[in-house]
Tab-separated table of C-alpha atoms and ligand atoms in Angstrom:
chain	number	residue	atom	x	y	z
B	19	UNK	CA	-5.844	-6.401	2.641
B	20	UNK	CA	-4.298	-4.605	5.655
B	21	UNK	CA	-6.437	-1.623	6.569
B	22	UNK	CA	-4.370	1.594	7.267
B	23	UNK	CA	-3.587	1.440	11.056
B	24	UNK	CA	-4.870	4.500	13.059
B	25	UNK	CA	-2.370	6.306	15.435
B	26	UNK	CA	-3.579	7.000	18.981
B	27	UNK	CA	-3.504	10.965	19.764
B	28	UNK	CA	-0.734	10.390	22.397
B	29	UNK	CA	1.340	9.576	19.287
B	30	UNK	CA	0.041	12.333	16.766
B	31	UNK	CA	-0.516	15.316	19.411
B	32	UNK	CA	2.775	16.769	19.011
B	33	UNK	CA	3.171	16.274	15.304
B	34	UNK	CA	4.722	19.341	13.771
B	35	UNK	CA	6.082	20.433	17.324
B	36	UNK	CA	9.192	17.997	16.615
B	37	UNK	CA	11.349	17.884	13.553
B	38	UNK	CA	9.464	15.922	11.099
B	39	UNK	CA	11.355	13.444	8.379
B	40	UNK	CA	10.045	11.575	5.184
B	41	UNK	CA	12.346	8.814	4.599
B	42	UNK	CA	11.918	6.911	0.887
B	43	UNK	CA	13.323	3.675	0.435
B	44	UNK	CA	14.670	2.785	-2.993
B	45	UNK	CA	14.974	-1.114	-3.128
B	46	UNK	CA	17.135	-1.587	-6.481
B	47	UNK	CA	20.928	-2.000	-6.825
B	48	UNK	CA	22.582	-3.147	-9.982
B	49	UNK	CA	24.943	-5.744	-8.510
B	50	UNK	CA	24.723	-6.869	-4.769
B	51	UNK	CA	28.065	-5.806	-2.685
B	52	UNK	CA	29.431	-9.081	-0.781
B	53	UNK	CA	29.044	-7.256	2.613
B	54	UNK	CA	25.766	-5.611	2.078
B	55	UNK	CA	22.394	-6.778	3.853
B	56	UNK	CA	20.047	-4.108	3.192
B	57	UNK	CA	16.510	-4.602	1.896
B	58	UNK	CA	17.704	-4.159	-1.939
B	59	UNK	CA	17.358	-6.387	-5.143
B	60	UNK	CA	18.914	-6.636	-8.591
B	61	UNK	CA	17.128	-6.926	-11.742
B	62	UNK	CA	17.715	-10.698	-11.926
B	63	UNK	CA	16.314	-11.223	-8.252
B	64	UNK	CA	13.243	-9.170	-9.198
B	65	UNK	CA	12.599	-11.352	-12.279
B	66	UNK	CA	9.074	-12.959	-12.416
B	67	UNK	CA	8.038	-11.065	-9.432
B	68	UNK	CA	6.296	-8.296	-11.248
B	69	UNK	CA	8.107	-5.645	-9.530
B	70	UNK	CA	9.582	-2.691	-11.168
B	71	UNK	CA	10.820	0.852	-10.645
B	72	UNK	CA	7.564	2.263	-12.381
B	73	UNK	CA	5.473	-0.016	-9.968
B	74	UNK	CA	7.500	0.998	-7.150
B	75	UNK	CA	7.180	4.594	-7.737
B	76	UNK	CA	3.511	4.376	-8.179
B	77	UNK	CA	3.014	2.639	-4.914
B	78	UNK	CA	5.179	5.272	-3.051
B	79	UNK	CA	2.949	7.707	-4.284
B	80	UNK	CA	0.118	5.827	-3.131
B	81	UNK	CA	1.715	5.206	0.366
B	82	UNK	CA	2.460	9.042	0.720
B	83	UNK	CA	-0.985	9.672	0.001
B	84	UNK	CA	-2.375	7.067	2.524
B	85	UNK	CA	0.293	8.761	5.215
B	86	UNK	CA	-1.461	12.063	4.780
B	87	UNK	CA	-4.926	10.408	5.232
B	88	UNK	CA	-3.947	8.341	8.372
B	89	UNK	CA	-2.378	11.544	9.875
B	90	UNK	CA	-5.490	13.676	9.967
B	91	UNK	CA	-5.424	15.114	6.417
B	92	UNK	CA	-3.641	17.524	4.147
B	93	UNK	CA	-4.425	20.603	6.476
B	94	UNK	CA	-2.929	18.666	9.850
B	95	UNK	CA	0.116	16.931	8.758
B	96	UNK	CA	3.506	19.115	9.258
B	97	UNK	CA	5.487	19.743	6.113
B	98	UNK	CA	8.650	17.720	5.867
B	99	UNK	CA	11.624	19.334	7.155
B	100	UNK	CA	13.835	16.620	5.557
B	101	UNK	CA	13.526	13.991	3.186
B	102	UNK	CA	16.166	11.493	2.512
B	103	UNK	CA	15.881	9.071	-0.320
B	104	UNK	CA	17.914	6.064	0.466
B	105	UNK	CA	18.625	2.343	-0.659
B	106	UNK	CA	19.614	0.528	-2.402
B	107	UNK	CA	20.573	2.731	-4.861
B	108	UNK	CA	18.334	5.786	-5.441
B	109	UNK	CA	20.780	7.237	-8.303
B	110	UNK	CA	19.859	4.154	-10.568
B	111	UNK	CA	16.333	6.210	-10.941
B	112	UNK	CA	18.103	8.870	-12.680
B	113	UNK	CA	17.435	12.585	-12.136
B	114	UNK	CA	13.912	12.277	-13.536
B	115	UNK	CA	13.113	9.289	-11.213
B	116	UNK	CA	14.323	11.213	-8.038
B	117	UNK	CA	12.304	14.170	-9.403
B	118	UNK	CA	9.274	12.463	-9.393
B	119	UNK	CA	10.011	11.102	-6.119
B	120	UNK	CA	10.432	14.628	-4.829
B	121	UNK	CA	7.445	15.958	-6.167
B	122	UNK	CA	5.475	13.084	-4.849
B	123	UNK	CA	6.654	14.289	-1.315
B	124	UNK	CA	5.798	18.182	-2.443
B	125	UNK	CA	2.366	17.294	-3.223
B	126	UNK	CA	1.309	15.149	-0.405
B	127	UNK	CA	3.481	16.494	2.710
B	128	UNK	CA	4.789	19.365	1.270
B	129	UNK	CA	8.338	20.862	2.127
B	130	UNK	CA	9.007	23.044	5.078
B	131	UNK	CA	11.192	26.539	4.218
B	132	UNK	CA	14.751	25.753	3.992
B	133	UNK	CA	14.122	21.785	3.986
B	134	UNK	CA	17.082	19.511	3.643
B	135	UNK	CA	16.673	17.232	0.949
B	136	UNK	CA	19.096	14.064	0.506
B	137	UNK	CA	19.585	11.539	-1.887
B	138	UNK	CA	22.110	8.667	-1.640
B	139	UNK	CA	23.883	7.871	-4.576
B	140	UNK	CA	26.305	5.156	-6.179
B	141	UNK	CA	29.423	7.066	-7.797
B	142	UNK	CA	28.938	4.802	-11.019
B	143	UNK	CA	25.400	5.685	-11.507
B	144	UNK	CA	26.097	9.580	-11.320
B	145	UNK	CA	27.353	12.139	-13.891
B	146	UNK	CA	27.457	16.040	-14.138
B	147	UNK	CA	23.867	15.937	-15.711
B	148	UNK	CA	22.434	13.827	-13.184
B	149	UNK	CA	23.581	16.318	-10.349
B	150	UNK	CA	22.486	19.282	-12.107
B	151	UNK	CA	18.868	17.378	-12.408
B	152	UNK	CA	19.133	16.831	-8.909
B	153	UNK	CA	19.803	20.608	-7.883
B	154	UNK	CA	16.956	21.621	-10.172
B	155	UNK	CA	14.629	19.405	-8.813
B	156	UNK	CA	15.512	20.820	-5.307
B	157	UNK	CA	17.901	18.127	-3.960
B	158	UNK	CA	20.163	20.261	-1.605
B	159	UNK	CA	22.364	17.266	-0.307
B	160	UNK	CA	23.864	13.918	-1.790
B	161	UNK	CA	25.462	11.318	0.205
B	162	UNK	CA	27.843	9.078	-2.197
B	163	UNK	CA	28.893	5.322	-1.146
B	164	UNK	CA	32.972	5.621	-1.926
B	165	UNK	CA	34.124	3.109	0.881
B	166	UNK	CA	37.586	2.996	0.024
B	167	UNK	CA	40.136	4.480	-2.725
B	168	UNK	CA	42.274	1.193	-2.426
B	169	UNK	CA	41.608	-0.721	-5.473
B	170	UNK	CA	42.048	-4.192	-3.333
B	171	UNK	CA	39.866	-3.242	-0.806
B	172	UNK	CA	37.230	-2.268	-3.332
B	173	UNK	CA	37.639	-5.650	-4.900
B	174	UNK	CA	37.164	-7.311	-1.597
B	175	UNK	CA	34.029	-5.337	-0.965
B	176	UNK	CA	32.668	-6.220	-4.277
B	177	UNK	CA	32.399	-2.369	-5.391
B	178	UNK	CA	32.056	-1.939	-9.114
B	179	UNK	CA	33.388	2.035	-9.053
B	180	UNK	CA	36.774	2.490	-10.102
B	181	UNK	CA	38.966	4.042	-7.407
B	182	UNK	CA	38.911	7.665	-8.517
B	183	UNK	CA	35.133	7.793	-9.478
B	184	UNK	CA	33.763	9.129	-5.726
B	185	UNK	CA	35.995	12.005	-5.707
B	186	UNK	CA	35.371	13.002	-9.306
B	187	UNK	CA	31.542	12.426	-8.618
B	188	UNK	CA	31.752	14.414	-5.247
B	189	UNK	CA	33.187	17.313	-7.360
B	190	UNK	CA	30.666	17.194	-10.325
B	191	UNK	CA	27.847	17.312	-7.557
B	192	UNK	CA	29.320	20.420	-6.036
B	193	UNK	CA	29.617	22.009	-9.666
B	194	UNK	CA	26.093	20.930	-10.496
B	195	UNK	CA	24.613	22.802	-7.783
B	196	UNK	CA	24.429	20.455	-4.870
B	197	UNK	CA	25.152	22.616	-1.539
B	198	UNK	CA	26.166	19.809	0.997
B	199	UNK	CA	28.128	16.719	-0.266
B	200	UNK	CA	28.897	13.634	1.691
B	201	UNK	CA	31.334	10.390	1.374
B	202	UNK	CA	30.592	7.256	3.170
B	203	UNK	CA	33.756	5.166	4.130
B	204	UNK	CA	34.185	1.516	5.191
B	205	UNK	CA	37.259	0.920	7.413
B	206	UNK	CA	38.448	-2.458	8.833
B	207	UNK	CA	38.178	-4.683	5.665
B	208	UNK	CA	40.319	-7.774	5.510
B	209	UNK	CA	43.189	-6.875	3.923
B	210	UNK	CA	43.144	-3.191	3.936
B	211	UNK	CA	46.622	-1.694	5.238
B	212	UNK	CA	46.845	1.629	7.489
B	213	UNK	CA	48.406	3.138	4.366
B	214	UNK	CA	45.117	2.239	2.214
B	215	UNK	CA	42.924	3.692	4.691
B	216	UNK	CA	45.328	7.046	4.739
B	217	UNK	CA	44.894	6.827	0.858
B	218	UNK	CA	41.300	6.574	1.177
B	219	UNK	CA	41.145	9.691	3.405
B	220	UNK	CA	43.554	11.759	1.280
B	221	UNK	CA	41.017	11.245	-1.494
B	222	UNK	CA	38.281	12.415	0.759
B	223	UNK	CA	40.040	15.605	1.734
B	224	UNK	CA	40.931	16.083	-1.921
B	225	UNK	CA	37.127	16.154	-2.793
B	226	UNK	CA	36.456	19.125	-0.723
B	227	UNK	CA	32.918	17.519	0.957
B	228	UNK	CA	31.710	18.894	3.949
B	229	UNK	CA	30.689	15.668	5.336
B	230	UNK	CA	32.039	12.041	6.314
B	231	UNK	CA	30.261	9.015	7.361
B	232	UNK	CA	33.042	6.046	8.267
B	233	UNK	CA	31.656	2.568	9.335
B	234	UNK	CA	33.612	-0.393	10.674
B	235	UNK	CA	32.952	-3.131	8.373
B	236	UNK	CA	30.393	-5.457	10.040
B	237	UNK	CA	30.079	-9.022	8.604
B	238	UNK	CA	26.418	-9.717	8.451
B	239	UNK	CA	24.800	-13.165	8.533
B	240	UNK	CA	23.748	-14.644	5.272
B	241	UNK	CA	26.097	-12.369	3.001
B	242	UNK	CA	28.752	-13.381	0.377
B	243	UNK	CA	31.456	-11.954	2.582
B	244	UNK	CA	30.467	-14.085	5.784
B	245	UNK	CA	30.311	-17.108	3.393
B	246	UNK	CA	34.001	-16.258	2.316
B	247	UNK	CA	35.363	-15.696	5.586
B	248	UNK	CA	33.350	-18.993	6.998
B	249	UNK	CA	35.258	-20.561	4.140
B	250	UNK	CA	38.525	-19.381	5.040
B	251	UNK	CA	39.143	-17.361	1.969
B	252	UNK	CA	39.162	-13.941	4.004
B	253	UNK	CA	40.365	-13.094	7.475
B	254	UNK	CA	37.811	-11.849	9.536
B	255	UNK	CA	37.923	-7.920	10.490
B	256	UNK	CA	39.576	-7.637	14.154
B	257	UNK	CA	38.080	-5.454	16.717
B	258	UNK	CA	41.759	-3.749	17.644
B	259	UNK	CA	42.584	-3.084	13.994
B	260	UNK	CA	39.060	-1.480	13.481
B	261	UNK	CA	39.616	0.859	16.658
B	262	UNK	CA	43.195	1.589	15.293
B	263	UNK	CA	41.409	2.689	12.089
B	264	UNK	CA	38.742	4.405	13.789
B	265	UNK	CA	41.434	6.715	15.760
B	266	UNK	CA	43.112	7.323	12.098
B	267	UNK	CA	40.004	8.505	10.558
B	268	UNK	CA	39.307	10.683	13.457
B	269	UNK	CA	42.750	12.023	13.541
B	270	UNK	CA	42.993	12.998	9.927
B	271	UNK	CA	39.274	14.474	9.669
B	272	UNK	CA	39.530	16.416	13.193
B	273	UNK	CA	43.025	17.973	11.819
B	274	UNK	CA	41.532	18.815	8.454
B	275	UNK	CA	38.650	20.754	10.105
B	276	UNK	CA	35.756	18.301	10.388
B	277	UNK	CA	34.418	17.260	13.907
B	278	UNK	CA	32.572	14.604	15.269
B	279	UNK	CA	29.047	15.146	15.881
B	280	UNK	CA	27.827	11.266	16.109
B	281	UNK	CA	30.230	8.437	16.651
B	282	UNK	CA	30.353	7.572	12.773
B	283	UNK	CA	29.925	11.005	11.312
B	284	UNK	CA	31.889	14.073	10.865
B	285	UNK	CA	30.905	17.598	9.349
B	286	UNK	CA	32.699	20.839	8.815
B	287	UNK	CA	30.488	22.666	10.799
B	288	UNK	CA	26.966	22.302	12.803
B	289	UNK	CA	25.157	23.767	9.496
B	290	UNK	CA	26.552	20.609	7.403
B	291	UNK	CA	25.459	18.122	9.864
B	292	UNK	CA	22.781	15.889	8.237
B	293	UNK	CA	19.821	17.055	10.168
B	294	UNK	CA	17.657	14.027	8.678
B	295	UNK	CA	19.807	11.288	10.814
B	296	UNK	CA	19.730	14.123	13.733
B	297	UNK	CA	15.983	13.481	13.964
B	298	UNK	CA	16.338	9.823	13.924
B	299	UNK	CA	18.640	9.940	16.685
B	300	UNK	CA	17.009	12.903	18.707
B	301	UNK	CA	13.565	11.191	18.978
B	302	UNK	CA	12.254	13.133	15.996
B	303	UNK	CA	9.077	11.848	13.796
B	304	UNK	CA	9.308	10.635	10.306
B	305	UNK	CA	7.258	8.879	7.933
B	306	UNK	CA	9.280	5.723	6.416
B	307	UNK	CA	7.913	4.886	2.683
B	308	UNK	CA	8.741	2.224	0.476
B	309	UNK	CA	9.454	-1.641	0.709
B	310	UNK	CA	10.925	-2.448	4.267
B	311	UNK	CA	10.941	1.086	5.428
B	312	UNK	CA	10.424	2.051	9.115
B	313	UNK	CA	8.819	4.894	10.465
B	314	UNK	CA	8.236	6.509	14.010
B	315	UNK	CA	5.934	8.791	15.387
B	316	UNK	CA	5.614	9.904	19.086
B	317	UNK	CA	6.457	6.456	20.378
B	318	UNK	CA	4.768	4.261	17.628
B	319	UNK	CA	7.101	2.510	15.422
B	320	UNK	CA	6.148	0.883	12.502
B	321	UNK	CA	7.688	-1.024	9.282
B	322	UNK	CA	6.441	-2.082	5.830
B	323	UNK	CA	6.632	-5.340	4.071
B	324	UNK	CA	10.182	-5.920	2.557
B	325	UNK	CA	9.515	-7.408	-0.783
B	326	UNK	CA	8.939	-4.633	-3.594
B	327	UNK	CA	6.192	-7.122	-5.396
B	328	UNK	CA	4.454	-7.654	-1.970
B	329	UNK	CA	4.586	-3.819	-1.257
B	330	UNK	CA	3.071	-2.538	-4.411
B	331	UNK	CA	0.367	-5.146	-4.236
B	332	UNK	CA	-0.637	-4.156	-0.710
B	333	UNK	CA	-1.454	-0.423	-1.870
B	334	UNK	CA	-2.715	-1.359	-5.291
B	335	UNK	CA	-5.408	-3.094	-3.179
B	336	UNK	CA	-6.166	0.221	-1.248
B	337	UNK	CA	-4.609	-1.013	1.760
B	338	UNK	CA	-1.525	-0.425	3.836
B	339	UNK	CA	1.882	-1.957	3.336
B	340	UNK	CA	2.552	-1.853	7.016
B	341	UNK	CA	3.914	-5.402	8.331
B	342	UNK	CA	3.822	-4.664	12.132
B	343	UNK	CA	3.999	-1.920	14.526
B	344	UNK	CA	4.682	-1.462	18.438
B	345	UNK	CA	3.945	1.119	20.736
B	346	UNK	CA	7.113	1.957	22.924
B	347	UNK	CA	6.890	2.110	26.493
B	348	UNK	CA	8.096	4.980	28.539
B	349	UNK	CA	10.939	2.563	29.682
B	350	UNK	CA	11.651	1.520	26.092
B	351	UNK	CA	11.731	5.414	24.782
B	352	UNK	CA	14.115	6.278	27.593
B	353	UNK	CA	16.535	3.220	26.246
B	354	UNK	CA	16.437	4.577	22.719
B	355	UNK	CA	16.893	8.169	23.938
B	356	UNK	CA	20.270	6.883	25.820
B	357	UNK	CA	21.261	4.738	23.212
B	358	UNK	CA	21.158	7.250	20.458
B	359	UNK	CA	21.533	10.344	22.382
B	360	UNK	CA	25.298	9.253	24.058
B	361	UNK	CA	26.218	8.754	20.417
B	362	UNK	CA	26.178	12.435	19.483
B	363	UNK	CA	28.817	14.988	20.533
B	364	UNK	CA	26.447	17.182	22.482
B	365	UNK	CA	26.096	13.974	24.775
B	366	UNK	CA	23.065	13.465	27.229
B	367	UNK	CA	21.513	15.533	29.943
B	368	UNK	CA	22.648	13.498	33.260
B	369	UNK	CA	19.217	14.895	34.687
B	370	UNK	CA	17.582	12.314	32.291
B	371	UNK	CA	19.133	9.533	33.742
B	372	UNK	CA	18.297	7.310	36.744
B	373	UNK	CA	20.314	7.237	40.063
B	374	UNK	CA	22.169	4.026	38.670
B	375	UNK	CA	22.918	5.796	35.637
B	376	UNK	CA	24.307	8.845	37.281
B	377	UNK	CA	26.578	6.581	39.140
B	378	UNK	CA	27.865	4.744	36.234
B	379	UNK	CA	28.389	7.919	34.448
B	380	UNK	CA	30.989	8.995	37.135
B	381	UNK	CA	32.744	5.696	37.086
B	382	UNK	CA	33.084	6.138	33.370
B	383	UNK	CA	34.375	9.408	33.403
B	384	UNK	CA	36.942	8.150	36.028
B	385	UNK	CA	37.490	5.079	33.270
B	386	UNK	CA	38.076	8.089	30.821
B	387	UNK	CA	35.033	6.935	28.812
B	388	UNK	CA	33.313	10.167	29.431
B	389	UNK	CA	34.567	13.843	29.411
B	390	UNK	CA	35.093	15.182	32.924
B	391	UNK	CA	34.354	18.538	32.170
B	392	UNK	CA	31.215	17.780	30.383
B	393	UNK	CA	30.331	15.683	33.170
B	394	UNK	CA	30.794	18.503	35.834
B	395	UNK	CA	28.366	20.722	33.293
B	396	UNK	CA	25.862	18.144	33.816
B	397	UNK	CA	26.465	16.281	30.567
B	398	UNK	CA	27.590	12.610	29.618
B	399	UNK	CA	29.864	13.032	26.662
B	400	UNK	CA	31.744	10.376	25.041
B	401	UNK	CA	35.673	10.759	24.842
B	402	UNK	CA	37.327	9.127	21.700
B	403	UNK	CA	38.295	6.019	24.156
B	404	UNK	CA	34.479	5.988	25.111
B	405	UNK	CA	33.367	6.381	21.450
B	406	UNK	CA	35.132	3.211	20.826
B	407	UNK	CA	33.290	1.682	23.731
B	408	UNK	CA	29.970	3.489	23.118
B	409	UNK	CA	27.854	0.393	23.410
B	410	UNK	CA	29.493	-0.655	27.107
B	411	UNK	CA	28.736	2.953	28.016
B	412	UNK	CA	25.204	2.958	27.058
B	413	UNK	CA	24.624	-0.332	28.986
B	414	UNK	CA	26.212	1.097	32.082
B	415	UNK	CA	24.233	4.319	31.868
B	416	UNK	CA	20.864	2.227	31.345
B	417	UNK	CA	21.515	0.923	35.230
B	418	UNK	CA	18.651	2.176	37.392
U	3	SAM	C1	22.773	2.199	1.273
U	3	SAM	S1	24.337	2.207	1.523
U	3	SAM	C2	24.598	3.626	0.680
U	3	SAM	C3	24.127	4.023	-0.653
U	3	SAM	C4	24.768	3.107	-1.945
U	3	SAM	N1	23.970	2.106	-2.143
U	3	SAM	C5	26.189	2.718	-2.010
U	3	SAM	O1	26.287	1.705	-1.351
U	3	SAM	O2	27.118	3.434	-2.408
U	3	SAM	C6	24.654	3.039	2.877
U	3	SAM	C7	26.050	3.066	3.672
U	3	SAM	O3	26.167	1.639	4.637
U	3	SAM	C8	27.023	1.278	4.770
U	3	SAM	N2	27.226	-0.170	4.841
U	3	SAM	C9	26.459	-1.055	4.274
U	3	SAM	N3	26.761	-2.228	4.879
U	3	SAM	C10	27.679	-2.319	5.709
U	3	SAM	C11	28.316	-3.275	6.415
U	3	SAM	N4	28.138	-4.571	6.380
U	3	SAM	N5	29.575	-2.762	7.251
U	3	SAM	C12	29.723	-1.335	7.147
U	3	SAM	N6	28.905	-0.258	6.494
U	3	SAM	C13	28.121	-0.849	5.583
U	3	SAM	C14	28.349	1.638	3.184
U	3	SAM	O4	28.999	2.826	4.034
U	3	SAM	C15	26.984	2.220	2.562
U	3	SAM	O5	27.377	3.320	1.982
U	4	SF4	S1	25.158	-0.682	-3.620
U	4	SF4	FE1	24.939	-0.247	-1.515
U	4	SF4	S2	22.720	-0.758	-1.022
U	4	SF4	FE2	23.289	-1.867	-3.336
U	4	SF4	S3	24.292	-3.693	-2.498
U	4	SF4	FE3	25.929	-2.199	-2.525
U	4	SF4	S4	26.110	-1.439	-0.430
U	4	SF4	FE4	24.119	-2.271	-0.590
């Protein structure tokens, strides 16, 4: 049995002075999409392991109780400013299961006034009743995995929903009382054309959502997609094509009134940005509950065992599900702040960089990668070309 780890006062002293979030990982999917390497399992993969949604929920309740205890008790922990139930496929739990998850957060950390409460959902496991149930339970935001509206692209991605289902689900969510609705897109899939992406963007706009996340397809090792590409059945994604598609996404969304606020995220206003993810990117604190979940509090980062059966067994024994942790050094924390902060539209304060980083910022602006007027105002803000080359800009800014 792993005893619960103790947090040093240096990590917990500022608790509650920074945004505090709770992430809950739901490790179940109806089927595995060919491109996905998230920590998630189908029913047949879990057969014989003893893991089940009911066992998982009980274990999450225990983990949240333990979290409050190790952070100093119920009088001392901050209420959650944001909750994010992610996966996997949280919508497989239904509205009743997701109500139980939120109740577990309410009775442990509690919810701050005006908390943002998000769940991810797969369009095919939603309905008007599902969304009404979520709104009733206190969910304020839903993020739907749309990926594409083009049938051929959905087939390559192994997605099960019909092309029109995500838009219908987004409308049902709004009608059911969910204030904020986001759609996820993937671009650069082998075989996708510009017109396919345009059709997906038209569909997104017709759904009337307030937030879009758009990701270039990543070929993850060990996935069915990687095997198909290795066997020559599918072409590998091409970086230049992905860059052109990113520009298309940005053009269409910005013309429709959505502005980028993080390299892969657009919203209709500051109020409709995802506050939970802003916490991740802005050095916030969060407890990550569930199999394989990661947490971060004041420079201490930890992660749980990945398999749902091992996760539940660790907690049933009265122990902690933690698999490892690290205390970030001041240098590592600085690197994280630069890595994540520069991807935000508000950018980074130049005064937070070393001499080498500030000189690199001037060169990056000369190369058209950082915005010159923001630089003059003391901030490093990516231009659109810079957003396409964000990793290279980060490396340069980290020069001493
Ligand atoms: C956990 S999933 C979202 C919830 C839900 N399971 C779904 O797929 O609809 C988070 C998002 O990550 C993105 N994603 C996952 N694997 C990816 C990959 N290999 N390349 C690009 N985006 C990926 C997809 O857009 C997906 O919607
Ligand atoms: S439904 Fe989402 S989490 Fe599940 S396999 Fe597909 S992309 Fe991954």
